[in-house]
Tab-separated table of C-alpha atoms in Angstrom:
chain	number	residue	atom	x	y	z
K	1	UNK	CA	7.936	0.781	57.063
K	2	UNK	CA	6.616	4.145	55.859
K	3	UNK	CA	9.289	6.824	55.593
K	4	UNK	CA	8.468	10.604	55.608
K	5	UNK	CA	10.503	13.765	55.473
K	6	UNK	CA	9.463	16.696	57.660
K	7	UNK	CA	10.893	20.237	57.485
K	8	UNK	CA	11.756	20.639	61.064
K	9	UNK	CA	14.223	19.355	63.691
K	10	UNK	CA	12.722	16.627	65.893
K	11	UNK	CA	13.446	15.342	69.475
K	12	UNK	CA	12.386	12.318	71.426
K	13	UNK	CA	8.882	12.477	73.079
K	14	UNK	CA	8.009	15.531	70.967
K	15	UNK	CA	4.424	15.728	69.754
K	16	UNK	CA	4.098	16.773	66.123
K	17	UNK	CA	1.025	18.002	64.163
K	18	UNK	CA	1.795	16.394	60.821
K	19	UNK	CA	1.719	18.599	57.688
K	20	UNK	CA	-1.086	18.149	55.197
K	21	UNK	CA	0.618	15.800	52.749
K	22	UNK	CA	1.864	13.403	55.378
K	23	UNK	CA	-1.600	13.545	57.150
K	24	UNK	CA	-3.328	12.808	53.812
K	25	UNK	CA	-1.016	9.921	53.053
K	26	UNK	CA	-1.421	8.279	56.500
K	27	UNK	CA	-5.188	8.734	56.617
K	28	UNK	CA	-6.351	8.214	53.014
K	29	UNK	CA	-3.642	5.946	51.452
K	30	UNK	CA	-2.417	3.889	54.509
K	31	UNK	CA	-5.692	4.099	56.411
K	32	UNK	CA	-3.436	4.346	59.560
K	33	UNK	CA	-4.897	4.157	63.059
K	34	UNK	CA	-3.800	5.173	66.515
K	35	UNK	CA	-0.552	3.348	67.549
K	36	UNK	CA	0.624	2.779	64.028
K	37	UNK	CA	4.325	3.417	63.585
K	38	UNK	CA	6.415	4.993	60.784
K	39	UNK	CA	9.795	6.653	60.284
K	40	UNK	CA	10.195	10.360	60.181
K	41	UNK	CA	13.324	12.198	58.941
K	42	UNK	CA	14.070	15.541	60.540
K	43	UNK	CA	15.516	18.483	58.824
K	44	UNK	CA	18.988	17.520	60.154
K	45	UNK	CA	18.748	14.068	58.436
K	46	UNK	CA	18.078	12.012	61.534
K	47	UNK	CA	15.616	9.178	61.163
K	48	UNK	CA	13.227	8.706	64.119
K	49	UNK	CA	10.522	6.103	64.872
K	50	UNK	CA	7.172	7.858	65.312
K	51	UNK	CA	3.699	6.731	66.372
K	52	UNK	CA	0.217	7.974	65.398
K	53	UNK	CA	-1.429	9.391	68.503
K	54	UNK	CA	-4.513	11.303	67.082
K	55	UNK	CA	-6.387	11.197	63.851
K	56	UNK	CA	-9.224	13.387	62.505
K	57	UNK	CA	-10.666	13.295	59.017
K	58	UNK	CA	-8.055	15.687	57.754
K	59	UNK	CA	-5.233	15.781	60.205
K	60	UNK	CA	-2.928	13.416	62.139
K	61	UNK	CA	-0.542	13.947	64.989
K	62	UNK	CA	2.347	11.759	66.143
K	63	UNK	CA	4.815	11.366	68.933
K	64	UNK	CA	8.506	10.747	68.367
K	65	UNK	CA	9.506	7.534	70.062
K	66	UNK	CA	13.307	7.179	69.471
K	67	UNK	CA	16.083	7.801	67.088
K	68	UNK	CA	16.792	4.922	64.549
K	69	UNK	CA	20.464	5.706	63.954
K	70	UNK	CA	20.038	4.890	60.247
K	71	UNK	CA	22.319	6.408	57.660
K	72	UNK	CA	22.216	5.258	54.049
K	73	UNK	CA	23.867	8.222	52.464
K	74	UNK	CA	26.855	7.724	50.080
K	75	UNK	CA	30.238	8.615	51.740
K	76	UNK	CA	30.617	11.382	49.006
K	77	UNK	CA	28.264	14.142	48.128
K	78	UNK	CA	27.414	13.464	44.507
K	79	UNK	CA	26.017	16.083	42.147
K	80	UNK	CA	24.728	14.757	38.819
K	81	UNK	CA	24.631	17.323	36.000
K	82	UNK	CA	22.629	16.245	32.999
K	83	UNK	CA	22.271	17.978	29.640
K	84	UNK	CA	18.572	18.599	28.957
K	85	UNK	CA	17.128	15.372	27.407
K	86	UNK	CA	13.811	14.493	25.794
K	87	UNK	CA	10.512	13.054	26.878
K	88	UNK	CA	10.394	11.521	30.328
K	89	UNK	CA	14.099	10.954	30.585
K	90	UNK	CA	14.646	13.714	33.222
K	91	UNK	CA	11.973	11.893	35.336
K	92	UNK	CA	13.819	8.595	35.113
K	93	UNK	CA	17.085	10.261	35.874
K	94	UNK	CA	15.666	11.922	38.978
K	95	UNK	CA	13.980	8.832	40.263
K	96	UNK	CA	16.861	6.433	39.804
K	97	UNK	CA	19.636	8.885	40.790
K	98	UNK	CA	17.633	9.496	44.019
K	99	UNK	CA	17.451	5.760	44.713
K	100	UNK	CA	21.114	5.356	43.963
K	101	UNK	CA	22.189	8.129	46.410
K	102	UNK	CA	22.714	11.417	44.532
K	103	UNK	CA	22.793	14.581	46.717
K	104	UNK	CA	21.816	16.989	44.008
K	105	UNK	CA	20.629	16.705	40.354
K	106	UNK	CA	21.197	19.679	38.030
K	107	UNK	CA	19.652	19.998	34.541
K	108	UNK	CA	20.991	22.475	32.024
K	109	UNK	CA	20.792	23.139	28.273
K	110	UNK	CA	23.849	21.898	26.334
K	111	UNK	CA	24.832	22.574	22.747
K	112	UNK	CA	23.308	19.370	21.549
K	113	UNK	CA	20.140	19.474	23.757
K	114	UNK	CA	17.024	19.428	21.397
K	115	UNK	CA	14.530	20.372	24.002
K	116	UNK	CA	14.399	23.701	25.820
K	117	UNK	CA	13.002	24.412	29.318
K	118	UNK	CA	13.370	28.245	29.792
K	119	UNK	CA	9.945	29.486	30.929
K	120	UNK	CA	8.880	25.967	31.667
K	121	UNK	CA	11.669	25.345	34.137
K	122	UNK	CA	9.609	26.277	37.186
K	123	UNK	CA	6.950	23.779	36.497
K	124	UNK	CA	9.392	21.053	35.345
K	125	UNK	CA	11.318	21.576	38.606
K	126	UNK	CA	8.285	21.326	40.964
K	127	UNK	CA	7.463	17.980	39.278
K	128	UNK	CA	11.070	16.610	39.413
K	129	UNK	CA	11.388	17.699	42.969
K	130	UNK	CA	8.204	15.732	43.793
K	131	UNK	CA	9.636	12.693	42.072
K	132	UNK	CA	12.836	13.034	44.112
K	133	UNK	CA	10.941	13.197	47.358
K	134	UNK	CA	8.818	10.182	46.581
K	135	UNK	CA	11.853	8.169	45.526
K	136	UNK	CA	13.784	9.332	48.691
K	137	UNK	CA	10.816	8.084	50.802
K	138	UNK	CA	10.862	4.794	49.055
K	139	UNK	CA	14.518	4.183	49.205
K	140	UNK	CA	14.600	5.302	52.887
K	141	UNK	CA	17.094	8.170	52.291
K	142	UNK	CA	18.293	10.600	55.019
K	143	UNK	CA	17.694	13.438	52.661
K	144	UNK	CA	15.729	14.451	49.573
K	145	UNK	CA	18.191	15.386	46.825
K	146	UNK	CA	17.612	18.937	45.462
K	147	UNK	CA	16.840	19.228	41.655
K	148	UNK	CA	17.879	22.424	40.106
K	149	UNK	CA	18.063	24.099	36.681
K	150	UNK	CA	20.973	26.210	35.461
K	151	UNK	CA	20.694	28.428	32.302
K	152	UNK	CA	24.104	27.602	31.065
K	153	UNK	CA	27.304	25.547	31.718
K	154	UNK	CA	29.204	28.681	32.886
K	155	UNK	CA	26.925	28.847	36.036
K	156	UNK	CA	27.999	25.366	36.995
K	157	UNK	CA	31.812	26.206	36.985
K	158	UNK	CA	31.178	28.964	39.562
K	159	UNK	CA	30.644	26.279	42.330
K	160	UNK	CA	33.571	24.657	44.082
K	161	UNK	CA	33.798	20.816	44.054
K	162	UNK	CA	36.665	18.567	45.243
K	163	UNK	CA	36.368	16.051	42.364
K	164	UNK	CA	35.158	17.001	38.996
K	165	UNK	CA	34.347	14.492	36.206
K	166	UNK	CA	32.813	14.477	32.792
K	167	UNK	CA	31.477	11.397	31.239
K	168	UNK	CA	32.915	11.171	27.685
K	169	UNK	CA	32.115	8.558	25.214
K	170	UNK	CA	35.030	9.457	23.038
K	171	UNK	CA	37.383	8.871	26.049
K	172	UNK	CA	35.884	5.317	26.378
K	173	UNK	CA	36.414	4.677	22.651
K	174	UNK	CA	40.063	5.523	22.957
K	175	UNK	CA	40.297	2.992	25.774
K	176	UNK	CA	40.139	5.382	28.671
K	177	UNK	CA	38.792	3.130	31.354
K	178	UNK	CA	40.745	3.903	34.513
K	179	UNK	CA	39.991	7.620	35.374
K	180	UNK	CA	36.667	6.766	37.126
K	181	UNK	CA	38.232	4.165	39.143
K	182	UNK	CA	41.248	6.337	40.146
K	183	UNK	CA	39.234	9.345	40.998
K	184	UNK	CA	36.614	7.433	43.227
K	185	UNK	CA	39.224	5.449	45.082
K	186	UNK	CA	41.274	8.519	45.698
K	187	UNK	CA	38.328	10.733	46.922
K	188	UNK	CA	37.978	11.249	50.679
K	189	UNK	CA	34.886	10.729	52.730
K	190	UNK	CA	32.595	13.761	52.558
K	191	UNK	CA	34.206	15.072	49.360
K	192	UNK	CA	31.977	16.991	46.960
K	193	UNK	CA	31.986	15.334	43.612
K	194	UNK	CA	30.414	16.567	40.467
K	195	UNK	CA	29.823	14.525	37.225
K	196	UNK	CA	28.589	15.952	33.989
K	197	UNK	CA	26.552	13.883	31.450
K	198	UNK	CA	25.705	15.088	27.987
K	199	UNK	CA	22.249	15.038	26.309
K	200	UNK	CA	21.295	12.512	23.656
K	201	UNK	CA	23.847	13.816	21.074
K	202	UNK	CA	26.739	13.895	23.608
K	203	UNK	CA	28.949	16.674	24.820
K	204	UNK	CA	30.284	18.891	22.114
K	205	UNK	CA	34.068	19.428	21.778
K	206	UNK	CA	33.773	23.112	22.837
K	207	UNK	CA	31.956	21.983	26.050
K	208	UNK	CA	34.670	19.427	26.667
K	209	UNK	CA	37.333	22.047	26.270
K	210	UNK	CA	35.608	24.413	28.551
K	211	UNK	CA	35.160	21.797	31.277
K	212	UNK	CA	38.774	20.835	30.888
K	213	UNK	CA	39.871	24.502	31.557
K	214	UNK	CA	37.978	24.181	34.845
K	215	UNK	CA	39.842	20.916	35.716
K	216	UNK	CA	37.078	18.503	34.897
K	217	UNK	CA	38.579	15.056	34.152
K	218	UNK	CA	37.242	12.997	31.154
K	219	UNK	CA	36.099	9.572	32.354
K	220	UNK	CA	34.916	6.603	30.436
K	221	UNK	CA	32.088	4.490	31.747
K	222	UNK	CA	33.069	1.014	30.150
K	223	UNK	CA	33.150	0.157	26.552
K	224	UNK	CA	29.431	-0.025	25.751
K	225	UNK	CA	27.576	3.141	24.570
K	226	UNK	CA	25.038	4.153	27.278
K	227	UNK	CA	22.071	6.234	26.709
K	228	UNK	CA	21.914	9.659	28.361
K	229	UNK	CA	19.642	8.571	31.191
K	230	UNK	CA	21.619	5.346	31.803
K	231	UNK	CA	25.195	6.911	32.184
K	232	UNK	CA	24.418	8.692	35.509
K	233	UNK	CA	22.913	5.489	36.945
K	234	UNK	CA	26.046	3.551	36.064
K	235	UNK	CA	28.127	6.314	37.524
K	236	UNK	CA	26.250	6.347	40.882
K	237	UNK	CA	26.419	2.555	41.070
K	238	UNK	CA	30.172	2.891	40.540
K	239	UNK	CA	30.419	5.374	43.442
K	240	UNK	CA	28.539	3.010	45.736
K	241	UNK	CA	30.551	-0.081	44.674
K	242	UNK	CA	33.886	1.596	45.194
K	243	UNK	CA	33.114	3.499	48.278
K	244	UNK	CA	30.550	1.354	50.131
K	245	UNK	CA	31.090	-2.258	49.143
K	246	UNK	CA	34.892	-2.795	48.903
S	1	UNK	CA	27.391	4.628	13.050
S	2	UNK	CA	24.350	2.363	12.448
S	3	UNK	CA	24.861	-1.104	13.812
S	4	UNK	CA	22.942	-4.121	12.776
S	5	UNK	CA	22.889	-7.812	13.761
S	6	UNK	CA	22.567	-10.513	11.039
S	7	UNK	CA	21.908	-14.148	11.579
S	8	UNK	CA	24.722	-15.453	9.400
S	9	UNK	CA	28.546	-15.688	9.433
S	10	UNK	CA	30.203	-13.009	7.303
S	11	UNK	CA	33.477	-12.709	5.469
S	12	UNK	CA	35.360	-9.840	3.839
S	13	UNK	CA	34.260	-9.011	0.202
S	14	UNK	CA	31.085	-10.941	0.578
S	15	UNK	CA	27.951	-9.603	-0.903
S	16	UNK	CA	24.941	-9.813	1.276
S	17	UNK	CA	21.355	-9.391	0.385
S	18	UNK	CA	20.146	-7.740	3.554
S	19	UNK	CA	17.054	-9.107	5.388
S	20	UNK	CA	13.836	-7.253	5.280
S	21	UNK	CA	14.065	-5.442	8.630
S	22	UNK	CA	17.556	-4.091	7.944
S	23	UNK	CA	16.623	-3.175	4.414
S	24	UNK	CA	13.549	-1.317	5.665
S	25	UNK	CA	15.493	0.569	8.192
S	26	UNK	CA	18.276	1.559	5.898
S	27	UNK	CA	15.858	2.633	3.048
S	28	UNK	CA	12.947	4.134	4.948
S	29	UNK	CA	14.412	5.399	8.270
S	30	UNK	CA	18.078	6.403	7.378
S	31	UNK	CA	17.215	7.067	3.686
S	32	UNK	CA	20.604	5.421	2.894
S	33	UNK	CA	22.157	5.678	-0.491
S	34	UNK	CA	24.805	3.688	-2.448
S	35	UNK	CA	28.158	3.924	-0.750
S	36	UNK	CA	26.795	4.596	2.792
S	37	UNK	CA	28.587	2.627	5.399
S	38	UNK	CA	27.334	0.781	8.521
S	39	UNK	CA	28.338	-1.876	11.017
S	40	UNK	CA	27.094	-5.390	10.710
S	41	UNK	CA	27.519	-8.098	13.517
S	42	UNK	CA	27.831	-11.605	12.138
S	43	UNK	CA	26.361	-14.690	13.990
S	44	UNK	CA	29.783	-15.320	15.479
S	45	UNK	CA	29.769	-11.881	17.121
S	46	UNK	CA	32.383	-10.294	14.807
S	47	UNK	CA	31.683	-6.650	13.848
S	48	UNK	CA	32.287	-5.658	10.159
S	49	UNK	CA	32.258	-2.482	8.222
S	50	UNK	CA	29.739	-2.747	5.459
S	51	UNK	CA	28.781	-0.579	2.566
S	52	UNK	CA	25.494	-0.220	0.605
S	53	UNK	CA	25.952	-1.437	-3.031
S	54	UNK	CA	22.369	-1.649	-4.255
S	55	UNK	CA	19.029	-0.249	-3.292
S	56	UNK	CA	15.568	-0.965	-4.685
S	57	UNK	CA	12.240	0.374	-3.120
S	58	UNK	CA	12.101	-2.670	-0.843
S	59	UNK	CA	15.566	-4.356	-0.601
S	60	UNK	CA	19.201	-3.295	-0.001
S	61	UNK	CA	22.418	-5.215	-0.648
S	62	UNK	CA	25.876	-4.571	0.879
S	63	UNK	CA	29.388	-5.683	0.652
S	64	UNK	CA	31.568	-6.503	3.605
S	65	UNK	CA	34.606	-4.219	3.644
S	66	UNK	CA	36.636	-5.225	6.658
S	67	UNK	CA	36.497	-6.490	10.205
S	68	UNK	CA	36.424	-3.754	12.883
S	69	UNK	CA	37.881	-5.751	15.792
S	70	UNK	CA	35.422	-4.291	18.283
S	71	UNK	CA	34.500	-6.205	21.501
S	72	UNK	CA	32.400	-4.510	24.038
S	73	UNK	CA	31.095	-7.550	25.910
S	74	UNK	CA	31.691	-7.942	29.577
S	75	UNK	CA	34.454	-10.328	30.700
S	76	UNK	CA	31.858	-12.456	32.428
S	77	UNK	CA	28.716	-13.947	31.027
S	78	UNK	CA	25.963	-12.404	33.118
S	79	UNK	CA	22.498	-13.892	33.415
S	80	UNK	CA	19.952	-11.683	35.088
S	81	UNK	CA	16.980	-13.438	36.689
S	82	UNK	CA	14.085	-11.163	37.518
S	83	UNK	CA	10.927	-12.098	39.434
S	84	UNK	CA	7.941	-10.946	37.381
S	85	UNK	CA	7.154	-7.267	38.024
S	86	UNK	CA	4.356	-4.989	37.132
S	87	UNK	CA	3.627	-2.572	34.341
S	88	UNK	CA	6.479	-1.619	32.013
S	89	UNK	CA	9.171	-2.705	34.433
S	90	UNK	CA	10.375	-5.695	32.452
S	91	UNK	CA	10.729	-3.449	29.395
S	92	UNK	CA	13.112	-1.153	31.423
S	93	UNK	CA	14.974	-3.986	32.886
S	94	UNK	CA	15.570	-5.510	29.359
S	95	UNK	CA	16.537	-2.215	27.782
S	96	UNK	CA	18.873	-1.143	30.503
S	97	UNK	CA	20.348	-4.598	31.207
S	98	UNK	CA	21.199	-4.909	27.482
S	99	UNK	CA	22.905	-1.522	27.508
S	100	UNK	CA	24.833	-2.554	30.624
S	101	UNK	CA	26.157	-5.852	29.097
S	102	UNK	CA	23.852	-8.691	30.230
S	103	UNK	CA	24.188	-11.959	28.160
S	104	UNK	CA	20.787	-13.363	29.108
S	105	UNK	CA	17.653	-12.103	30.942
S	106	UNK	CA	15.204	-14.515	32.498
S	107	UNK	CA	11.816	-13.665	33.922
S	108	UNK	CA	10.027	-16.030	36.170
S	109	UNK	CA	6.977	-15.857	38.538
S	110	UNK	CA	7.964	-15.662	42.284
S	111	UNK	CA	6.080	-16.059	45.499
S	112	UNK	CA	5.515	-12.317	45.767
S	113	UNK	CA	4.936	-11.556	42.094
S	114	UNK	CA	1.497	-9.958	41.643
S	115	UNK	CA	1.324	-10.306	37.917
S	116	UNK	CA	1.123	-13.542	35.946
S	117	UNK	CA	2.291	-14.168	32.319
S	118	UNK	CA	1.433	-17.967	31.711
S	119	UNK	CA	-0.349	-17.799	28.255
S	120	UNK	CA	0.800	-14.246	27.695
S	121	UNK	CA	4.483	-15.203	27.877
S	122	UNK	CA	4.953	-15.841	24.270
S	123	UNK	CA	3.724	-12.334	23.224
S	124	UNK	CA	5.689	-10.746	26.093
S	125	UNK	CA	8.859	-12.487	25.123
S	126	UNK	CA	8.647	-11.431	21.486
S	127	UNK	CA	8.199	-7.787	22.535
S	128	UNK	CA	11.057	-8.098	25.068
S	129	UNK	CA	13.364	-9.730	22.608
S	130	UNK	CA	12.631	-6.914	20.174
S	131	UNK	CA	13.557	-4.332	22.997
S	132	UNK	CA	16.802	-6.203	23.613
S	133	UNK	CA	17.641	-6.208	19.879
S	134	UNK	CA	16.996	-2.519	19.530
S	135	UNK	CA	19.110	-1.633	22.713
S	136	UNK	CA	21.875	-3.992	21.523
S	137	UNK	CA	22.108	-2.069	18.239
S	138	UNK	CA	22.152	1.254	20.006
S	139	UNK	CA	24.849	0.258	22.560
S	140	UNK	CA	26.921	-1.431	19.779
S	141	UNK	CA	26.967	-4.807	21.485
S	142	UNK	CA	28.537	-7.819	19.909
S	143	UNK	CA	25.458	-10.023	20.714
S	144	UNK	CA	21.726	-9.542	21.392
S	145	UNK	CA	20.935	-10.880	24.926
S	146	UNK	CA	18.381	-13.598	24.884
S	147	UNK	CA	15.237	-12.949	26.952
S	148	UNK	CA	13.543	-16.010	28.289
S	149	UNK	CA	10.706	-17.110	30.585
S	150	UNK	CA	10.758	-19.911	33.098
S	151	UNK	CA	7.641	-21.299	34.730
S	152	UNK	CA	9.259	-21.750	38.133
S	153	UNK	CA	12.513	-21.178	40.081
S	154	UNK	CA	13.255	-24.883	40.159
S	155	UNK	CA	13.810	-24.711	36.356
S	156	UNK	CA	16.643	-22.159	36.939
S	157	UNK	CA	18.495	-24.516	39.330
S	158	UNK	CA	18.865	-27.120	36.665
S	159	UNK	CA	21.472	-25.068	34.788
S	160	UNK	CA	25.132	-24.871	35.765
S	161	UNK	CA	26.738	-21.495	36.616
S	162	UNK	CA	30.189	-20.687	37.927
S	163	UNK	CA	29.032	-17.871	40.204
S	164	UNK	CA	25.634	-17.830	41.837
S	165	UNK	CA	24.284	-14.754	43.691
S	166	UNK	CA	20.920	-13.602	44.926
S	167	UNK	CA	20.292	-9.894	45.787
S	168	UNK	CA	18.841	-9.789	49.266
S	169	UNK	CA	17.652	-6.624	50.903
S	170	UNK	CA	17.697	-8.203	54.411
S	171	UNK	CA	21.405	-9.075	53.864
S	172	UNK	CA	22.055	-5.429	53.229
S	173	UNK	CA	20.091	-4.353	56.268
S	174	UNK	CA	22.260	-6.588	58.453
S	175	UNK	CA	25.339	-4.899	56.974
S	176	UNK	CA	26.230	-7.558	54.385
S	177	UNK	CA	28.118	-5.329	51.956
S	178	UNK	CA	31.081	-7.334	50.831
S	179	UNK	CA	29.874	-10.602	49.161
S	180	UNK	CA	29.284	-8.856	45.827
S	181	UNK	CA	32.741	-7.376	45.811
S	182	UNK	CA	34.364	-10.560	46.845
S	183	UNK	CA	32.422	-12.692	44.192
S	184	UNK	CA	33.050	-10.377	41.356
S	185	UNK	CA	36.799	-9.831	42.078
S	186	UNK	CA	37.209	-13.591	42.480
S	187	UNK	CA	35.474	-14.555	39.298
S	188	UNK	CA	37.614	-15.570	36.313
S	189	UNK	CA	37.274	-14.261	32.764
S	190	UNK	CA	34.584	-16.014	30.788
S	191	UNK	CA	32.840	-17.328	33.974
S	192	UNK	CA	29.146	-17.849	33.759
S	193	UNK	CA	27.484	-15.733	36.483
S	194	UNK	CA	23.801	-15.730	37.503
S	195	UNK	CA	22.168	-13.162	39.754
S	196	UNK	CA	18.539	-13.425	41.070
S	197	UNK	CA	16.420	-10.365	41.824
S	198	UNK	CA	13.014	-10.419	43.592
S	199	UNK	CA	9.734	-8.857	42.358
S	200	UNK	CA	8.321	-5.745	44.028
S	201	UNK	CA	7.680	-7.461	47.302
S	202	UNK	CA	11.107	-8.971	47.460
S	203	UNK	CA	12.219	-12.652	47.684
S	204	UNK	CA	10.500	-14.862	50.181
S	205	UNK	CA	12.368	-16.734	52.961
S	206	UNK	CA	11.401	-20.059	51.386
S	207	UNK	CA	12.910	-18.921	48.084
S	208	UNK	CA	16.085	-17.789	49.853
S	209	UNK	CA	16.319	-21.055	51.535
S	210	UNK	CA	15.837	-22.911	48.254
S	211	UNK	CA	18.427	-20.877	46.412
S	212	UNK	CA	20.834	-21.320	49.413
S	213	UNK	CA	20.508	-25.119	48.969
S	214	UNK	CA	21.784	-24.659	45.480
S	215	UNK	CA	24.834	-22.571	46.708
S	216	UNK	CA	23.451	-19.173	45.745
S	217	UNK	CA	25.168	-16.514	47.896
S	218	UNK	CA	23.179	-13.615	49.347
S	219	UNK	CA	24.684	-10.266	48.369
S	220	UNK	CA	23.693	-6.722	49.399
S	221	UNK	CA	23.601	-3.931	46.864
S	222	UNK	CA	24.591	-1.116	49.188
S	223	UNK	CA	22.576	0.361	52.090
S	224	UNK	CA	19.669	2.047	50.089
S	225	UNK	CA	16.556	0.166	49.169
S	226	UNK	CA	16.435	-0.343	45.362
S	227	UNK	CA	13.351	-0.868	43.373
S	228	UNK	CA	13.038	-4.238	41.603
S	229	UNK	CA	14.013	-2.738	38.168
S	230	UNK	CA	16.947	-0.622	39.640
S	231	UNK	CA	18.691	-3.474	41.363
S	232	UNK	CA	19.829	-5.406	38.289
S	233	UNK	CA	21.176	-2.123	36.740
S	234	UNK	CA	23.225	-1.440	39.895
S	235	UNK	CA	24.480	-5.106	39.721
S	236	UNK	CA	25.446	-4.953	36.074
S	237	UNK	CA	27.263	-1.545	36.671
S	238	UNK	CA	29.137	-3.178	39.522
S	239	UNK	CA	30.240	-6.038	37.237
S	240	UNK	CA	31.615	-3.535	34.723
S	241	UNK	CA	33.353	-1.401	37.328
S	242	UNK	CA	35.058	-4.329	39.001
S	243	UNK	CA	35.995	-6.224	35.851
S	244	UNK	CA	36.529	-3.538	33.163
S	245	UNK	CA	37.567	-0.317	34.926
S	246	UNK	CA	39.920	-1.410	37.671
């Protein structure tokens, strides 16, 4: 069933004039008619069943039928931090991290990043936030993860998190394979977790030392070398397996 | 360090005339010189340190210095079976499943597959096996996963596997969230595991019933709806987390 996010709080029996983008999608893409049903997620992350009650060439209205009591969010709030990477890798990271339950995705330039965003960051972020919204609709999330850009690593360490990890290939090479498991099984429901992933060339020793000063724990992600866009997907899957499936 | 696969058994002090593709990569891409070192994986999955001893315009030779005792393979042999999906999704599945440790990747048409390979399968497979090789080099695997094509689901059930799973969204919707964890934690080292993933439209009830007759267990992959190319990556990450990290 189609799943849309709307930027307002909803209540049962409410009639809603749907915003332009939802109207357009219902009318032009789905060719919906009166009586067609869909899911609508309110600003407070509640999912409701809604029904089309009026359609013109440009606008659609709906009525809210009932709450669906759906919650597919991870038990932890996970922030993925990704060193700027090349080509369409940020697109893939945002799409897949959204499907896999991330709450927030932050991109920032790191020492070994080859690309720069700087002035382009506004345009890039609009595009990435659109990708997040579309992926959140498709995976029936209760929220759209926020995609942000930070100018430098020192801006990240100003925020408070309950669990702080950094994926480190060198840790994996030295046989460090238990920190991730220990951190995730020890975390409490609702904890804020942040995990940092390097760009293509990895995280520099200086960056590792800096993060260690702020109590980030180095964690291996298994013995195979994962590409920069694959590591966050492994990590989010690990969060799900250890907090939702076991 | 560069990592190549060679289709012969190697031994220490052996001199090897490198095949065309490795010679080309060393000479033209890496611009290697005498004395440069790299990793070479023999047909029996042993990784050796090798050194360039001779270079002409077209060919390179190397000597095998010593075994590196590296093993990054998953403790289970995992076969990923993927219903034919559209566009470049099979490329992404092969690349990421290789990084994440799959032993074998099988594509087959399923009831809800929109695309057909049939006559094209030979060409498609050559391309996908190239992608697997390249990803296996990059993630420093001990083997290159084999990519295969089967004409129908009934060919799959002729092979014997120790653990047989099928990813089923409907199972997840009904709250089935423990089968994957139970199957993976109960599996023994070296077990052959197969997991089936549907195409974009999912697995049909008839296919589910057929697989159930052959003792495939339905397993949920968490509460979020994953795209056809994301589900196998979640699954392989789960295998790693539960067999390598805990």
